[in-house]
mmCIF file of C-alpha atoms in Angstrom:
data_model
loop_
_atom_site.group_PDB
_atom_site.id
_atom_site.type_symbol
_atom_site.label_atom_id
_atom_site.label_comp_id
_atom_site.label_asym_id
_atom_site.label_seq_id
_atom_site.Cartn_x
_atom_site.Cartn_y
_atom_site.Cartn_z
ATOM 1 C CA MET A 641 -5.309 174.196 -18.945
ATOM 2 C CA ILE A 642 -1.546 174.500 -19.267
ATOM 3 C CA LEU A 643 0.367 175.170 -16.062
ATOM 4 C CA THR A 644 3.860 176.588 -16.616
ATOM 5 C CA LEU A 645 6.401 176.350 -13.810
ATOM 6 C CA THR A 646 9.195 178.865 -14.327
ATOM 7 C CA ASN A 647 10.618 182.145 -12.981
ATOM 8 C CA SER A 648 9.824 185.813 -13.538
ATOM 9 C CA GLN A 649 12.939 186.391 -15.687
ATOM 10 C CA ASP A 650 12.171 183.665 -18.228
ATOM 11 C CA ALA A 651 12.235 185.504 -21.576
ATOM 12 C CA THR A 652 11.137 182.409 -23.520
ATOM 13 C CA ALA A 653 7.990 182.087 -21.404
ATOM 14 C CA ASP A 654 7.391 185.845 -21.782
ATOM 15 C CA TYR A 655 7.332 185.371 -25.543
ATOM 16 C CA LEU A 656 5.533 182.046 -25.882
ATOM 17 C CA LEU A 657 2.791 182.084 -23.245
ATOM 18 C CA PRO A 658 0.955 185.129 -24.689
ATOM 19 C CA LEU A 659 0.911 183.317 -28.051
ATOM 20 C CA LEU A 660 -0.648 180.259 -26.416
ATOM 21 C CA LYS A 661 -3.283 182.434 -24.765
ATOM 22 C CA LYS A 662 -3.963 184.174 -28.074
ATOM 23 C CA SER A 663 -4.598 180.771 -29.661
ATOM 24 C CA GLY A 664 -7.384 180.190 -27.149
ATOM 25 C CA LEU A 665 -5.587 177.962 -24.656
ATOM 26 C CA ALA A 666 -5.996 178.461 -20.920
ATOM 27 C CA VAL A 667 -2.550 179.194 -19.472
ATOM 28 C CA VAL A 668 -1.491 179.712 -15.870
ATOM 29 C CA ARG A 669 2.077 180.781 -15.125
ATOM 30 C CA ILE A 670 3.763 180.129 -11.792
ATOM 31 C CA ASN A 671 6.971 182.036 -11.101
ATOM 32 C CA THR A 672 8.683 180.271 -8.249
ATOM 33 C CA ASP A 673 10.669 183.374 -7.291
ATOM 34 C CA THR A 674 7.419 185.298 -6.609
ATOM 35 C CA LEU A 675 5.106 182.389 -5.802
ATOM 36 C CA MET A 676 5.159 182.796 -2.036
ATOM 37 C CA ALA A 677 3.800 186.348 -2.231
ATOM 38 C CA GLU A 678 1.114 185.485 -4.770
ATOM 39 C CA SER A 679 -0.384 182.169 -3.739
ATOM 40 C CA SER A 680 -1.493 179.775 -1.028
ATOM 41 C CA VAL A 681 -1.748 175.999 -0.709
ATOM 42 C CA SER A 682 -4.487 174.099 1.088
ATOM 43 C CA LEU A 683 -5.603 170.565 1.862
ATOM 44 C CA LEU A 684 -9.269 170.483 2.905
ATOM 45 C CA ASN A 685 -11.554 167.454 2.978
ATOM 46 C CA GLY A 686 -8.937 165.390 1.190
ATOM 47 C CA GLU A 687 -8.555 167.843 -1.725
ATOM 48 C CA VAL A 688 -5.271 169.657 -2.297
ATOM 49 C CA ALA A 689 -5.492 173.042 -4.013
ATOM 50 C CA LEU A 690 -3.252 175.881 -5.125
ATOM 51 C CA THR A 691 -4.662 179.402 -5.224
ATOM 52 C CA ILE A 692 -2.689 181.915 -7.272
ATOM 53 C CA HIS A 693 -3.871 185.442 -8.055
ATOM 54 C CA ASP A 694 -7.310 184.482 -6.645
ATOM 55 C CA GLN A 695 -7.571 181.566 -9.107
ATOM 56 C CA ARG A 696 -8.074 178.251 -7.333
ATOM 57 C CA LEU A 697 -6.551 175.200 -8.999
ATOM 58 C CA VAL A 698 -6.878 171.528 -8.171
ATOM 59 C CA PRO A 699 -4.665 168.872 -9.822
ATOM 60 C CA ASP A 700 -7.453 167.710 -12.153
ATOM 61 C CA ASP A 701 -7.581 171.216 -13.650
ATOM 62 C CA VAL A 702 -4.056 170.810 -14.979
ATOM 63 C CA LYS A 703 -4.128 168.952 -18.292
ATOM 64 C CA HIS A 704 -0.526 169.828 -19.174
ATOM 65 C CA LEU A 705 2.350 170.951 -16.950
ATOM 66 C CA TRP A 706 5.386 172.577 -18.568
ATOM 67 C CA TYR A 707 8.346 172.312 -16.215
ATOM 68 C CA ARG A 708 10.244 175.235 -17.672
ATOM 69 C CA ARG A 709 12.802 176.955 -15.415
ATOM 70 C CA PRO A 710 11.675 177.097 -11.808
ATOM 71 C CA GLU A 711 14.036 178.649 -9.278
ATOM 72 C CA ARG A 712 14.344 178.381 -5.524
ATOM 73 C CA LEU A 713 11.385 179.786 -3.630
ATOM 74 C CA GLN A 714 11.988 183.210 -2.142
ATOM 75 C CA HIS A 715 10.112 186.024 -0.428
ATOM 76 C CA VAL A 716 11.188 189.579 0.327
ATOM 77 C CA GLU A 717 10.055 189.208 3.929
ATOM 78 C CA PHE A 718 12.220 186.153 4.548
ATOM 79 C CA ASP A 719 15.876 186.441 5.519
ATOM 80 C CA ASP A 720 18.623 183.918 6.299
ATOM 81 C CA SER A 721 17.285 183.141 9.743
ATOM 82 C CA THR A 722 16.514 179.570 10.737
ATOM 83 C CA GLU A 723 12.843 180.476 10.995
ATOM 84 C CA SER A 724 12.790 181.785 7.428
ATOM 85 C CA ARG A 725 14.557 178.697 6.118
ATOM 86 C CA PHE A 726 12.027 176.544 7.943
ATOM 87 C CA ALA A 727 9.129 178.440 6.349
ATOM 88 C CA ILE A 728 10.655 178.149 2.863
ATOM 89 C CA ASN A 729 11.140 174.413 3.343
ATOM 90 C CA GLU A 730 7.499 174.077 4.397
ATOM 91 C CA TRP A 731 6.431 176.034 1.324
ATOM 92 C CA SER A 732 8.546 173.775 -0.893
ATOM 93 C CA GLU A 733 6.979 170.639 0.540
ATOM 94 C CA ALA A 734 3.478 172.072 0.137
ATOM 95 C CA ILE A 735 4.032 173.049 -3.513
ATOM 96 C CA GLU A 736 5.682 169.720 -4.302
ATOM 97 C CA GLY A 737 2.735 167.978 -2.647
ATOM 98 C CA PHE A 738 0.338 169.735 -5.013
ATOM 99 C CA LEU A 739 2.474 168.993 -8.078
ATOM 100 C CA ALA A 740 2.869 165.341 -7.062
ATOM 101 C CA HIS A 741 -0.884 164.891 -7.596
ATOM 102 C CA ILE A 742 -0.488 165.697 -11.316
ATOM 103 C CA PRO A 743 0.196 162.451 -13.261
ATOM 104 C CA LYS A 744 3.642 162.231 -14.872
ATOM 105 C CA GLN A 745 2.190 161.734 -18.341
ATOM 106 C CA ARG A 746 0.845 165.298 -18.176
ATOM 107 C CA TRP A 747 4.307 166.774 -17.589
ATOM 108 C CA MET A 748 6.665 168.244 -20.143
ATOM 109 C CA ASN A 749 10.131 167.612 -18.638
ATOM 110 C CA HIS A 750 9.275 165.895 -15.366
ATOM 111 C CA PRO A 751 12.150 166.516 -12.890
ATOM 112 C CA SER A 752 12.908 162.799 -12.571
ATOM 113 C CA ALA A 753 13.121 162.509 -16.366
ATOM 114 C CA ASN A 754 15.379 165.577 -16.513
ATOM 115 C CA VAL A 755 17.785 164.060 -14.006
ATOM 116 C CA GLY A 756 17.915 160.790 -15.924
ATOM 117 C CA ALA A 757 18.685 162.508 -19.232
ATOM 118 C CA SER A 758 20.977 165.349 -18.185
ATOM 119 C CA ASN A 759 24.289 163.580 -17.641
ATOM 120 C CA LYS A 760 26.634 163.921 -20.640
ATOM 121 C CA ILE A 761 28.471 160.663 -19.925
ATOM 122 C CA GLU A 762 25.195 158.767 -19.758
ATOM 123 C CA GLN A 763 23.989 160.526 -22.929
ATOM 124 C CA LEU A 764 27.044 159.329 -24.845
ATOM 125 C CA SER A 765 26.603 155.746 -23.659
ATOM 126 C CA THR A 766 22.900 155.745 -24.538
ATOM 127 C CA ALA A 767 23.594 157.199 -27.990
ATOM 128 C CA GLN A 768 26.076 154.414 -28.720
ATOM 129 C CA GLU A 769 23.643 151.754 -27.475
ATOM 130 C CA LEU A 770 21.001 153.143 -29.858
ATOM 131 C CA GLY A 771 23.380 152.889 -32.796
ATOM 132 C CA LEU A 772 24.144 156.590 -33.167
ATOM 133 C CA ARG A 773 27.607 157.734 -34.142
ATOM 134 C CA ILE A 774 29.381 159.945 -31.630
ATOM 135 C CA PRO A 775 32.643 161.894 -31.935
ATOM 136 C CA ALA A 776 35.813 160.422 -30.485
ATOM 137 C CA THR A 777 35.623 161.302 -26.799
ATOM 138 C CA VAL A 778 37.781 161.170 -23.696
ATOM 139 C CA LEU A 779 37.113 162.221 -20.142
ATOM 140 C CA THR A 780 40.370 162.541 -18.282
ATOM 141 C CA GLN A 781 42.337 164.122 -15.475
ATOM 142 C CA ASP A 782 45.637 163.071 -16.996
ATOM 143 C CA ALA A 783 47.577 165.636 -19.045
ATOM 144 C CA ALA A 784 49.414 163.040 -21.155
ATOM 145 C CA THR A 785 46.107 161.409 -22.132
ATOM 146 C CA ALA A 786 44.629 164.763 -23.157
ATOM 147 C CA ARG A 787 47.656 165.682 -25.265
ATOM 148 C CA LYS A 788 47.752 162.251 -26.929
ATOM 149 C CA PHE A 789 44.053 162.527 -27.770
ATOM 150 C CA ALA A 790 44.514 165.990 -29.259
ATOM 151 C CA PHE A 791 47.448 164.753 -31.354
ATOM 152 C CA GLN A 792 45.392 161.800 -32.636
ATOM 153 C CA CYS A 793 42.655 164.257 -33.674
ATOM 154 C CA ASP A 794 45.214 166.408 -35.559
ATOM 155 C CA GLY A 795 44.625 169.197 -33.063
ATOM 156 C CA ASN A 796 40.894 169.396 -33.891
ATOM 157 C CA VAL A 797 39.534 169.110 -30.368
ATOM 158 C CA ILE A 798 36.825 170.789 -28.317
ATOM 159 C CA ALA A 799 36.277 170.900 -24.569
ATOM 160 C CA LYS A 800 32.886 171.225 -22.945
ATOM 161 C CA PRO A 801 31.646 171.371 -19.345
ATOM 162 C CA LEU A 802 30.034 168.280 -17.849
ATOM 163 C CA SER A 803 27.581 170.287 -15.770
ATOM 164 C CA ASN A 804 25.893 173.591 -16.581
ATOM 165 C CA GLY A 805 29.109 175.577 -17.110
ATOM 166 C CA TYR A 806 27.952 178.341 -14.787
ATOM 167 C CA ILE A 807 30.492 179.866 -12.404
ATOM 168 C CA GLU A 808 28.926 182.049 -9.719
ATOM 169 C CA ARG A 809 31.171 184.462 -7.841
ATOM 170 C CA PRO A 810 30.444 186.486 -4.674
ATOM 171 C CA SER A 811 31.450 189.640 -6.565
ATOM 172 C CA GLY A 812 28.660 189.055 -9.064
ATOM 173 C CA ASP A 813 31.177 188.768 -11.916
ATOM 174 C CA ASP A 814 29.778 185.390 -12.990
ATOM 175 C CA SER A 815 30.920 183.372 -16.005
ATOM 176 C CA LEU A 816 29.397 180.894 -18.446
ATOM 177 C CA ILE A 817 31.603 178.220 -19.994
ATOM 178 C CA TYR A 818 30.520 177.035 -23.438
ATOM 179 C CA THR A 819 31.879 174.489 -25.887
ATOM 180 C CA ASN A 820 35.266 175.788 -27.041
ATOM 181 C CA LEU A 821 37.956 174.772 -29.500
ATOM 182 C CA VAL A 822 41.173 173.656 -27.844
ATOM 183 C CA LYS A 823 44.568 174.300 -29.402
ATOM 184 C CA LEU A 824 47.559 172.113 -28.702
ATOM 185 C CA ALA A 825 49.200 175.074 -26.995
ATOM 186 C CA ASP A 826 46.256 175.256 -24.580
ATOM 187 C CA LEU A 827 47.248 171.837 -23.241
ATOM 188 C CA ASP A 828 50.789 172.922 -22.506
ATOM 189 C CA VAL A 829 50.094 173.621 -18.837
ATOM 190 C CA ASP A 830 51.133 172.137 -15.541
ATOM 191 C CA ASP A 831 49.975 168.532 -15.123
ATOM 192 C CA SER A 832 48.463 169.329 -11.719
ATOM 193 C CA GLU A 833 45.868 171.553 -13.410
ATOM 194 C CA PHE A 834 44.484 168.514 -15.223
ATOM 195 C CA ALA A 835 44.423 166.379 -12.091
ATOM 196 C CA ALA A 836 42.295 168.924 -10.238
ATOM 197 C CA CYS A 837 39.174 168.493 -12.382
ATOM 198 C CA PRO A 838 37.729 165.924 -14.847
ATOM 199 C CA THR A 839 37.585 167.434 -18.346
ATOM 200 C CA LEU A 840 35.598 166.216 -21.346
ATOM 201 C CA PHE A 841 37.339 166.417 -24.734
ATOM 202 C CA GLN A 842 35.824 165.510 -28.092
ATOM 203 C CA GLN A 843 37.014 165.474 -31.665
ATOM 204 C CA PHE A 844 35.831 168.639 -33.409
ATOM 205 C CA VAL A 845 33.324 167.824 -36.144
ATOM 206 C CA ARG A 846 32.769 170.536 -38.738
ATOM 207 C CA LYS A 847 29.045 170.909 -39.289
ATOM 208 C CA GLU A 848 26.523 172.679 -41.470
ATOM 209 C CA CYS A 849 24.071 173.518 -38.686
ATOM 210 C CA ASP A 850 22.718 172.465 -35.298
ATOM 211 C CA VAL A 851 19.356 170.757 -34.942
ATOM 212 C CA ARG A 852 17.209 170.935 -31.815
ATOM 213 C CA ILE A 853 14.696 168.077 -31.705
ATOM 214 C CA THR A 854 11.686 168.063 -29.380
ATOM 215 C CA VAL A 855 9.652 164.886 -28.913
ATOM 216 C CA ILE A 856 6.109 165.123 -27.533
ATOM 217 C CA ASP A 857 4.425 161.719 -27.314
ATOM 218 C CA ASN A 858 4.653 160.417 -30.904
ATOM 219 C CA ALA A 859 5.237 163.832 -32.501
ATOM 220 C CA ILE A 860 8.801 164.865 -33.413
ATOM 221 C CA HIS A 861 9.639 168.519 -34.089
ATOM 222 C CA ALA A 862 13.046 169.435 -35.535
ATOM 223 C CA VAL A 863 14.341 173.011 -35.774
ATOM 224 C CA GLU A 864 17.484 174.029 -37.642
ATOM 225 C CA LEU A 865 19.733 176.479 -35.806
ATOM 226 C CA ARG A 866 22.445 178.473 -37.543
ATOM 227 C CA ALA A 867 25.106 180.600 -35.854
ATOM 228 C CA SER A 868 28.077 181.724 -37.949
ATOM 229 C CA GLY A 869 31.555 181.668 -36.501
ATOM 230 C CA GLU A 870 34.434 183.993 -37.328
ATOM 231 C CA ASP A 871 35.390 181.815 -40.304
ATOM 232 C CA GLY A 872 31.881 181.984 -41.728
ATOM 233 C CA GLY A 873 31.112 178.368 -40.860
ATOM 234 C CA GLN A 874 28.724 177.051 -38.250
ATOM 235 C CA ARG A 875 29.901 177.978 -34.754
ATOM 236 C CA GLN A 876 31.035 174.982 -32.703
ATOM 237 C CA GLY A 877 28.758 176.061 -29.839
ATOM 238 C CA TYR A 878 25.659 177.897 -31.069
ATOM 239 C CA ARG A 879 24.500 178.659 -27.500
ATOM 240 C CA MET A 880 27.306 181.197 -27.086
ATOM 241 C CA LYS A 881 26.130 183.288 -30.031
ATOM 242 C CA LEU A 882 22.484 183.042 -28.976
ATOM 243 C CA ALA A 883 23.342 184.058 -25.421
ATOM 244 C CA LEU A 884 25.349 187.059 -26.655
ATOM 245 C CA GLU A 885 22.535 188.120 -28.982
ATOM 246 C CA MET A 886 19.996 187.841 -26.169
ATOM 247 C CA HIS A 887 22.318 189.839 -23.882
ATOM 248 C CA ASP A 888 22.650 192.562 -26.531
ATOM 249 C CA THR A 889 18.869 192.626 -27.038
ATOM 250 C CA VAL A 890 18.158 192.947 -23.330
ATOM 251 C CA LEU A 891 20.672 195.768 -22.954
ATOM 252 C CA GLY A 892 19.491 197.469 -26.143
ATOM 253 C CA ILE A 893 22.934 197.347 -27.714
#
Protein backbone atom coordinates (compact mmCIF):
# COMPACT_ATOMS: atom_id res chain seq x y z
CA MET A 1 0.00 0.00 0.00
CA ILE A 2 1.25 3.45 -0.95
CA LEU A 3 0.48 6.25 1.49
CA THR A 4 0.71 9.73 -0.03
CA LEU A 5 1.09 12.72 2.28
CA THR A 6 0.08 15.91 0.50
CA ASN A 7 -2.65 18.58 0.36
CA SER A 8 -6.03 18.84 -1.35
CA GLN A 9 -4.75 21.30 -3.99
CA ASP A 10 -1.92 19.09 -5.25
CA ALA A 11 -2.57 18.84 -9.01
CA THR A 12 0.29 16.37 -9.53
CA ALA A 13 -1.22 13.95 -7.01
CA ASP A 14 -4.65 14.46 -8.62
CA TYR A 15 -3.19 13.27 -11.91
CA LEU A 16 -0.85 10.51 -10.77
CA LEU A 17 -2.66 8.71 -7.96
CA PRO A 18 -5.64 7.59 -10.12
CA LEU A 19 -3.11 6.11 -12.56
CA LEU A 20 -1.47 4.17 -9.73
CA LYS A 21 -4.85 2.87 -8.61
CA LYS A 22 -5.70 1.91 -12.19
CA SER A 23 -2.50 -0.13 -12.34
CA GLY A 24 -3.75 -2.20 -9.41
CA LEU A 25 -1.81 -0.59 -6.58
CA ALA A 26 -3.46 0.17 -3.25
CA VAL A 27 -3.21 3.93 -2.67
CA VAL A 28 -4.28 6.00 0.31
CA ARG A 29 -4.08 9.79 0.10
CA ILE A 30 -3.81 12.01 3.17
CA ASN A 31 -4.47 15.71 2.66
CA THR A 32 -3.07 17.48 5.68
CA ASP A 33 -5.32 20.50 5.16
CA THR A 34 -8.44 18.31 5.57
CA LEU A 35 -6.98 15.51 7.69
CA MET A 36 -8.39 16.67 11.01
CA ALA A 37 -11.98 16.47 9.76
CA GLU A 38 -11.52 13.09 8.11
CA SER A 39 -9.45 10.96 10.46
CA SER A 40 -8.53 9.92 13.98
CA VAL A 41 -5.39 8.60 15.67
CA SER A 42 -5.26 5.99 18.40
CA LEU A 43 -2.79 4.08 20.54
CA LEU A 44 -4.40 0.98 22.06
CA ASN A 45 -2.62 -2.03 23.54
CA GLY A 46 0.70 -0.75 22.25
CA GLU A 47 -0.50 -0.40 18.63
CA VAL A 48 -0.69 3.01 16.98
CA ALA A 49 -3.27 3.40 14.21
CA LEU A 50 -4.61 6.03 11.85
CA THR A 51 -8.22 5.81 10.70
CA ILE A 52 -9.11 7.85 7.63
CA HIS A 53 -12.44 7.65 5.81
CA ASP A 54 -13.30 4.58 7.96
CA GLN A 55 -10.13 2.80 6.77
CA ARG A 56 -7.90 1.78 9.66
CA LEU A 57 -4.16 1.79 9.00
CA VAL A 58 -1.29 0.57 11.12
CA PRO A 59 2.36 1.34 10.23
CA ASP A 60 2.98 -2.18 8.90
CA ASP A 61 0.27 -1.61 6.28
CA VAL A 62 2.34 1.14 4.69
CA LYS A 63 4.88 -0.37 2.31
CA HIS A 64 5.73 2.96 0.66
CA LEU A 65 5.20 6.52 1.90
CA TRP A 66 5.37 9.38 -0.62
CA TYR A 67 6.07 12.62 1.22
CA ARG A 68 4.62 14.87 -1.44
CA ARG A 69 3.44 18.33 -0.34
CA PRO A 70 1.87 18.30 3.10
CA GLU A 71 0.68 21.60 4.53
CA ARG A 72 -0.03 22.78 8.05
CA LEU A 73 -2.92 21.01 9.72
CA GLN A 74 -6.13 23.01 9.78
CA HIS A 75 -9.81 22.62 10.63
CA VAL A 76 -12.74 24.90 9.90
CA GLU A 77 -13.86 24.69 13.51
CA PHE A 78 -10.53 25.89 14.87
CA ASP A 79 -9.67 29.58 15.13
CA ASP A 80 -6.62 31.51 16.36
CA SER A 81 -7.42 30.96 20.01
CA THR A 82 -4.85 29.41 22.31
CA GLU A 83 -7.11 26.40 22.76
CA SER A 84 -7.28 25.82 19.00
CA ARG A 85 -3.51 26.14 18.65
CA PHE A 86 -3.09 23.64 21.46
CA ALA A 87 -5.41 21.16 19.73
CA ILE A 88 -3.59 21.54 16.40
CA ASN A 89 -0.25 20.96 18.11
CA GLU A 90 -1.63 17.80 19.73
CA TRP A 91 -2.89 16.63 16.35
CA SER A 92 0.52 17.28 14.81
CA GLU A 93 2.29 15.25 17.48
CA ALA A 94 -0.19 12.39 17.10
CA ILE A 95 0.19 12.24 13.30
CA GLU A 96 3.97 12.51 13.52
CA GLY A 97 3.93 9.71 16.10
CA PHE A 98 2.14 7.45 13.63
CA LEU A 99 4.47 8.36 10.76
CA ALA A 100 7.55 7.86 12.95
CA HIS A 101 6.67 4.15 13.16
CA ILE A 102 7.16 3.79 9.38
CA PRO A 103 10.83 2.90 8.65
CA LYS A 104 12.79 5.55 6.75
CA GLN A 105 13.65 3.16 3.93
CA ARG A 106 9.96 3.08 3.01
CA TRP A 107 9.80 6.85 2.52
CA MET A 108 10.12 8.79 -0.70
CA ASN A 109 11.57 12.16 0.41
CA HIS A 110 11.83 11.71 4.17
CA PRO A 111 11.68 15.18 5.81
CA SER A 112 15.15 14.80 7.33
CA ALA A 113 16.56 13.91 3.90
CA ASN A 114 14.75 16.89 2.34
CA VAL A 115 16.29 19.27 4.85
CA GLY A 116 19.76 17.88 4.23
CA ALA A 117 19.48 18.24 0.46
CA SER A 118 17.55 21.49 0.07
CA ASN A 119 20.21 24.12 0.73
CA LYS A 120 21.64 25.58 -2.50
CA ILE A 121 25.01 26.44 -0.94
CA GLU A 122 25.39 22.90 0.37
CA GLN A 123 24.28 21.51 -3.01
CA LEU A 124 27.03 23.43 -4.79
CA SER A 125 29.69 22.23 -2.35
CA THR A 126 28.53 18.61 -2.63
CA ALA A 127 28.49 18.79 -6.43
CA GLN A 128 32.09 20.01 -6.47
CA GLU A 129 33.16 17.29 -4.02
CA LEU A 130 31.61 14.68 -6.33
CA GLY A 131 33.56 16.00 -9.29
CA LEU A 132 30.70 17.74 -11.07
CA ARG A 133 31.28 21.01 -12.88
CA ILE A 134 29.29 23.97 -11.61
CA PRO A 135 28.90 27.47 -13.06
CA ALA A 136 30.99 30.30 -11.65
CA THR A 137 29.10 31.37 -8.54
CA VAL A 138 29.16 34.11 -5.94
CA LEU A 139 26.97 34.76 -2.94
CA THR A 140 27.40 38.33 -1.81
CA GLN A 141 25.96 41.35 -0.07
CA ASP A 142 28.57 43.64 -1.57
CA ALA A 143 27.62 45.67 -4.66
CA ALA A 144 31.20 45.99 -5.94
CA THR A 145 31.66 42.21 -5.78
CA ALA A 146 28.43 41.62 -7.72
CA ARG A 147 29.37 44.12 -10.43
CA LYS A 148 32.90 42.71 -10.75
CA PHE A 149 31.49 39.19 -11.09
CA ALA A 150 29.03 40.29 -13.77
CA PHE A 151 31.83 42.04 -15.68
CA GLN A 152 34.01 38.91 -15.51
CA CYS A 153 31.10 36.90 -16.95
CA ASP A 154 30.71 39.41 -19.83
CA GLY A 155 27.32 40.39 -18.44
CA ASN A 156 25.97 36.82 -18.74
CA VAL A 157 24.71 36.41 -15.19
CA ILE A 158 21.62 35.00 -13.51
CA ALA A 159 20.26 35.51 -10.01
CA LYS A 160 18.23 32.94 -8.14
CA PRO A 161 16.61 32.80 -4.69
CA LEU A 162 18.30 30.77 -1.97
CA SER A 163 15.02 29.69 -0.42
CA ASN A 164 11.69 28.95 -2.10
CA GLY A 165 11.31 32.37 -3.77
CA TYR A 166 7.78 32.77 -2.45
CA ILE A 167 6.73 36.20 -1.16
CA GLU A 168 3.45 36.14 0.76
CA ARG A 169 1.65 39.43 1.31
CA PRO A 170 -1.31 40.23 3.61
CA SER A 171 -3.17 41.62 0.59
CA GLY A 172 -3.01 38.24 -1.10
CA ASP A 173 -0.99 39.70 -3.99
CA ASP A 174 1.76 37.09 -3.57
CA SER A 175 4.82 36.72 -5.80
CA LEU A 176 7.11 33.92 -6.94
CA ILE A 177 10.74 34.71 -7.73
CA TYR A 178 12.35 32.45 -10.33
CA THR A 179 15.80 32.26 -11.88
CA ASN A 180 16.27 35.45 -13.89
CA LEU A 181 18.88 36.95 -16.19
CA VAL A 182 20.61 39.98 -14.72
CA LYS A 183 21.77 42.87 -16.88
CA LEU A 184 24.63 45.12 -15.89
CA ALA A 185 22.17 47.98 -15.61
CA ASP A 186 20.21 45.98 -13.02
CA LEU A 187 23.22 46.18 -10.70
CA ASP A 188 23.40 49.95 -10.92
CA VAL A 189 21.48 50.49 -7.69
CA ASP A 190 22.25 51.85 -4.27
CA ASP A 191 24.87 49.79 -2.42
CA SER A 192 22.63 49.54 0.65
CA GLU A 193 20.17 47.42 -1.33
CA PHE A 194 22.83 44.73 -1.72
CA ALA A 195 23.81 44.84 1.94
CA ALA A 196 20.23 44.17 3.05
CA CYS A 197 20.04 40.62 1.68
CA PRO A 198 22.45 37.86 0.53
CA THR A 199 22.05 37.27 -3.22
CA LEU A 200 23.22 34.29 -5.26
CA PHE A 201 24.66 35.06 -8.71
CA GLN A 202 25.83 32.51 -11.27
CA GLN A 203 27.32 32.65 -14.72
CA PHE A 204 24.58 32.08 -17.29
CA VAL A 205 25.12 28.82 -19.16
CA ARG A 206 23.25 28.47 -22.45
CA LYS A 207 21.67 25.04 -22.55
CA GLU A 208 19.77 22.71 -24.83
CA CYS A 209 17.31 21.46 -22.21
CA ASP A 210 16.77 20.79 -18.51
CA VAL A 211 16.90 17.28 -17.09
CA ARG A 212 15.05 16.19 -13.96
CA ILE A 213 16.58 13.04 -12.47
CA THR A 214 14.79 10.90 -9.88
CA VAL A 215 16.69 8.18 -8.02
CA ILE A 216 14.75 5.38 -6.32
CA ASP A 217 17.05 2.84 -4.66
CA ASN A 218 19.30 1.71 -7.54
CA ALA A 219 16.96 2.87 -10.32
CA ILE A 220 17.66 6.21 -12.05
CA HIS A 221 14.95 7.93 -14.10
CA ALA A 222 15.84 10.95 -16.25
CA VAL A 223 13.25 13.17 -17.94
CA GLU A 224 14.07 15.87 -20.48
CA LEU A 225 12.24 19.16 -19.99
CA ARG A 226 12.01 21.80 -22.69
CA ALA A 227 10.66 25.34 -22.28
CA SER A 228 11.39 27.85 -25.04
CA GLY A 229 12.35 31.39 -24.19
CA GLU A 230 11.63 34.52 -26.20
CA ASP A 231 14.75 33.94 -28.30
CA GLY A 232 13.67 30.41 -29.17
CA GLY A 233 16.32 28.82 -26.97
CA GLN A 234 15.84 26.92 -23.74
CA ARG A 235 14.48 29.20 -21.02
CA GLN A 236 16.97 29.85 -18.22
CA GLY A 237 14.35 28.85 -15.63
CA TYR A 238 11.90 26.26 -16.98
CA ARG A 239 9.79 26.38 -13.79
CA MET A 240 8.50 29.83 -14.72
CA LYS A 241 7.04 28.63 -18.02
CA LEU A 242 5.58 25.50 -16.43
CA ALA A 243 4.00 27.53 -13.64
CA LEU A 244 2.47 29.97 -16.14
CA GLU A 245 1.12 27.12 -18.26
CA MET A 246 -0.39 25.45 -15.20
CA HIS A 247 -1.92 28.79 -14.14
CA ASP A 248 -3.44 29.24 -17.60
CA THR A 249 -4.79 25.67 -17.55
CA VAL A 250 -6.39 26.09 -14.14
CA LEU A 251 -8.03 29.36 -15.17
CA GLY A 252 -9.07 27.97 -18.55
CA ILE A 253 -7.22 30.66 -20.45
